[in-house]
Short mmCIF file of C-alpha atoms in Angstrom, two decimals:
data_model
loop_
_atom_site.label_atom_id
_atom_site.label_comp_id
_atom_site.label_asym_id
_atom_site.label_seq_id
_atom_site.Cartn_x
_atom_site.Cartn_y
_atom_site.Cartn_z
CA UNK A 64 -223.75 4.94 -108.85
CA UNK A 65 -225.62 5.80 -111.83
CA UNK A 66 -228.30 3.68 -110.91
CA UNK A 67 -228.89 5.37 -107.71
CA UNK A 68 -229.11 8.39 -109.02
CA UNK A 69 -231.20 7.83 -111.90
CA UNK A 70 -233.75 6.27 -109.15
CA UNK A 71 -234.47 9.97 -107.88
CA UNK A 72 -230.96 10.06 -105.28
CA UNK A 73 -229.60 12.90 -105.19
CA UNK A 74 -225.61 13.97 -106.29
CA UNK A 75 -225.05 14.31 -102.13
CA UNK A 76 -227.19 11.12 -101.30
CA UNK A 77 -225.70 9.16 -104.21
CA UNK A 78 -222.13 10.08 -102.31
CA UNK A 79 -222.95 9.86 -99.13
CA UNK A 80 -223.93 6.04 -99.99
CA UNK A 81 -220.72 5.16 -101.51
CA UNK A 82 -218.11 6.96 -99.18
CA UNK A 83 -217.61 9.78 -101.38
CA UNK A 84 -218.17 13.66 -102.54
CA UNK A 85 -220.89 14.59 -104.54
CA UNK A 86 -218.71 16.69 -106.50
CA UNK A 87 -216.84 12.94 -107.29
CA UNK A 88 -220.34 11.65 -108.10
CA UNK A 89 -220.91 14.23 -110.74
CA UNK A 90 -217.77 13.82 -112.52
CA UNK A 91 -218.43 10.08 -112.81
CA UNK A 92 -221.78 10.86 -113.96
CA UNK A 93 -220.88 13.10 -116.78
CA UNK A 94 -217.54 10.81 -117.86
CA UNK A 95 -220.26 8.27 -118.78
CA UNK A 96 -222.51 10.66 -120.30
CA UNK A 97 -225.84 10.40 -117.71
CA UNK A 98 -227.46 13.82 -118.08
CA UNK A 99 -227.95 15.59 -114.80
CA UNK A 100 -231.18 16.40 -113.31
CA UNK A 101 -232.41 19.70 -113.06
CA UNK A 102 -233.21 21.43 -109.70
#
C-alpha cells in the first residue's frame, strides 16, 4: 500500500487496487507515518 502510493497512485487508486476505501488507505498511511501528498 504505501508503496503504491508513494509511486504517484493516488488515495482512491491505491484502494481501488487492494479492495478497499480510500478513506481506509489514508488511515493506514498516516498510522505508519507516510506524509500525504498535496493536491
Amino acid at each position: 500500500m504505501i508503496a503504491l502510493y508513494q509511486s504517484g497512485l493516488s488515495l482512491a487508486a491505491v484502494g481501488k487496487n487492494l479492495g478497499i476505501n480510500a478513506s481506509t488507505v489514508l488511515k493506514y498511511l498516516r498510522a505508519n507515518g507516510v506524509p500525504k501528498r498535496s493536491a
